[in-house]
Amino acid sequence: MSDDEVDYELLDLLRKSLGLGPPDPSAPPETKVLENAQFIYDNSIDVALDMHHTKAAAISILAQMKEREYSTKSWSAHALHPKAKDESTVNFIFTMDLLNFSFWSEKNEEERFSVKYGDESKSWTGYWSLVASLQRALDEDIPITTPTFWTDEEKCTEEVLRHVFRSDTEEEIPLLAERLQCLREAGEILEQEFDSSVLVLIEDAKGSAAGLVNLLADRFPCFRDEAIFERKKVRLLKRAQIFVADLWAAFDGEEFGKFNDMDKITMFADYRVPQMLHSLGCISYSPVLEKRIRGYGIIEPGHPWELQIRGCSIWAVELLRREILKLESDAKVNAVLLDFFLYDLAKEREKNGDEVIPHHRTRSIWY
Ligand SMILES: Nc1nc2c(c(CN[C@H]3C=C[C@H](O)[C@@H]3O)cn2[C@@H]2O[C@H](COP(=O)(O)O)[C@@H](O)[C@H]2O)c(=O)[nH]1
């Protein structure tokens, strides 16, 4: 047994020996991400939150979200996102969020990895280069969103994946080998435990968003985004959570996107939204950390600085959400819509060439 797998029998034995009864199956599932984020915030010395800016941001963001009628429908409005309300979109989103990490480049806009796709052969970078590559592969009849394709070592080779993610510049997609490994692993686990079906995986969560996040983190090592901070295990689970959120948004909270506890999903600790939170003044960095970020220096995965940026960003969005509900108690705003809005706002500001602090540079498969 690999040390990744959880030995549920041993766990039960341990519970009994400690006099803890079996886990109460009726208790609603919890992901522990928000509680771990607060723990990180309470123990952070290089990242701080600012309530004055958070209150000001709440006023402006609430106004902008209402003005744009920002809702789950905004997800499908993006040109490249799939529109069909069926299993093909479920599989697309699962594939996308298996691979939804680390698009940042050290190169300039002309030389960085980018994908030409769609009308006028628009060039896509970052997250959108992933979505464009998947759409292009499907147009070329490559079954890139089919789990049984991922375990077929004859058909789904590194060369095929290199073709799927071919760039219109010299730079290839970052972490190509790791992306293939994620597909292989997920395909094998889906085959062993979920009849090679993402629908079966979703059904096993019984309508709970937190349950689905926990299922992904427990069963799929490539979704197990956690680390040790101040000698305590902290769960951040960015791609597991954004998978549930993308499903919820793509299906407008119905059918395969219907969950009874979406409020248990937090902001997704990536490298783009912290940048936006910083430019809103909601978070700030110690001089030594700010110097590293503005100097485009690498921060290793699991470094205390990285965990403080990620954990404090999750907590900052929670405080932002609470301030918005103080302004309007029935506002249709949860951490997911806030997060989506902040990401889209960051991309708009980037396109407008607005001056923002660079994002932090950590290369990993987690975000
Ligand atoms: N927290 C958060 N992180 C997000 C997204 C998205 C895209 N979500 C779409 C779906 C609904 C929304 O309306 C968006 O249109 C990508 N990312 C992350 O950002 C990074 C890519 O950045 P860049 O290289 O600049 O594209 C990378 O870690 C990627 O995983 C989000 O929404 N929230």
mmCIF file of N, CA, C and O in Angstrom, residues 8 67 135 139 159 181 193 199 261 279 327 337:
data_model
loop_
_atom_site.group_PDB
_atom_site.id
_atom_site.type_symbol
_atom_site.label_atom_id
_atom_site.label_comp_id
_atom_site.label_asym_id
_atom_site.label_seq_id
_atom_site.Cartn_x
_atom_site.Cartn_y
_atom_site.Cartn_z
ATOM 1 N N TYR A 8 -8.404 2.757 6.106
ATOM 2 C CA TYR A 8 -9.617 3.064 6.885
ATOM 3 C C TYR A 8 -9.819 2.064 8.019
ATOM 4 O O TYR A 8 -10.318 2.411 9.093
ATOM 5 N N GLU A 67 -24.331 45.709 -10.341
ATOM 6 C CA GLU A 67 -24.418 46.419 -11.633
ATOM 7 C C GLU A 67 -24.248 45.435 -12.789
ATOM 8 O O GLU A 67 -24.952 45.477 -13.791
ATOM 9 N N GLN A 135 -10.662 22.611 -25.649
ATOM 10 C CA GLN A 135 -11.670 22.782 -26.706
ATOM 11 C C GLN A 135 -11.084 22.408 -28.074
ATOM 12 O O GLN A 135 -11.711 21.714 -28.866
ATOM 13 N N ASP A 139 -12.218 19.487 -30.697
ATOM 14 C CA ASP A 139 -12.515 19.797 -32.113
ATOM 15 C C ASP A 139 -11.729 18.849 -33.034
ATOM 16 O O ASP A 139 -12.162 18.549 -34.134
ATOM 17 N N GLU A 159 3.514 12.497 -25.997
ATOM 18 C CA GLU A 159 3.532 13.196 -27.302
ATOM 19 C C GLU A 159 2.151 13.735 -27.647
ATOM 20 O O GLU A 159 2.001 14.874 -28.101
ATOM 21 N N GLN A 181 0.702 12.964 -15.538
ATOM 22 C CA GLN A 181 0.628 12.136 -14.332
ATOM 23 C C GLN A 181 -0.724 12.324 -13.619
ATOM 24 O O GLN A 181 -1.367 11.371 -13.184
ATOM 25 N N GLU A 193 -12.535 2.874 -8.586
ATOM 26 C CA GLU A 193 -13.517 3.149 -7.522
ATOM 27 C C GLU A 193 -14.823 3.767 -8.003
ATOM 28 O O GLU A 193 -15.783 3.820 -7.239
ATOM 29 N N LEU A 199 -19.628 11.141 -13.080
ATOM 30 C CA LEU A 199 -20.997 11.227 -12.546
ATOM 31 C C LEU A 199 -21.143 10.359 -11.300
ATOM 32 O O LEU A 199 -21.756 10.768 -10.307
ATOM 33 N N ASP A 261 -24.887 22.692 0.317
ATOM 34 C CA ASP A 261 -23.997 23.370 1.290
ATOM 35 C C ASP A 261 -22.886 24.140 0.584
ATOM 36 O O ASP A 261 -21.724 24.084 0.985
ATOM 37 N N SER A 279 -4.063 44.572 -4.280
ATOM 38 C CA SER A 279 -4.262 45.885 -4.919
ATOM 39 C C SER A 279 -5.502 46.583 -4.358
ATOM 40 O O SER A 279 -5.618 47.800 -4.429
ATOM 41 N N LEU A 327 -23.714 44.830 4.737
ATOM 42 C CA LEU A 327 -24.278 45.930 3.931
ATOM 43 C C LEU A 327 -25.651 45.538 3.404
ATOM 44 O O LEU A 327 -26.568 46.351 3.341
ATOM 45 N N LEU A 337 -18.755 33.113 -5.682
ATOM 46 C CA LEU A 337 -19.019 34.209 -6.639
ATOM 47 C C LEU A 337 -18.061 35.354 -6.405
ATOM 48 O O LEU A 337 -17.572 35.986 -7.350
#
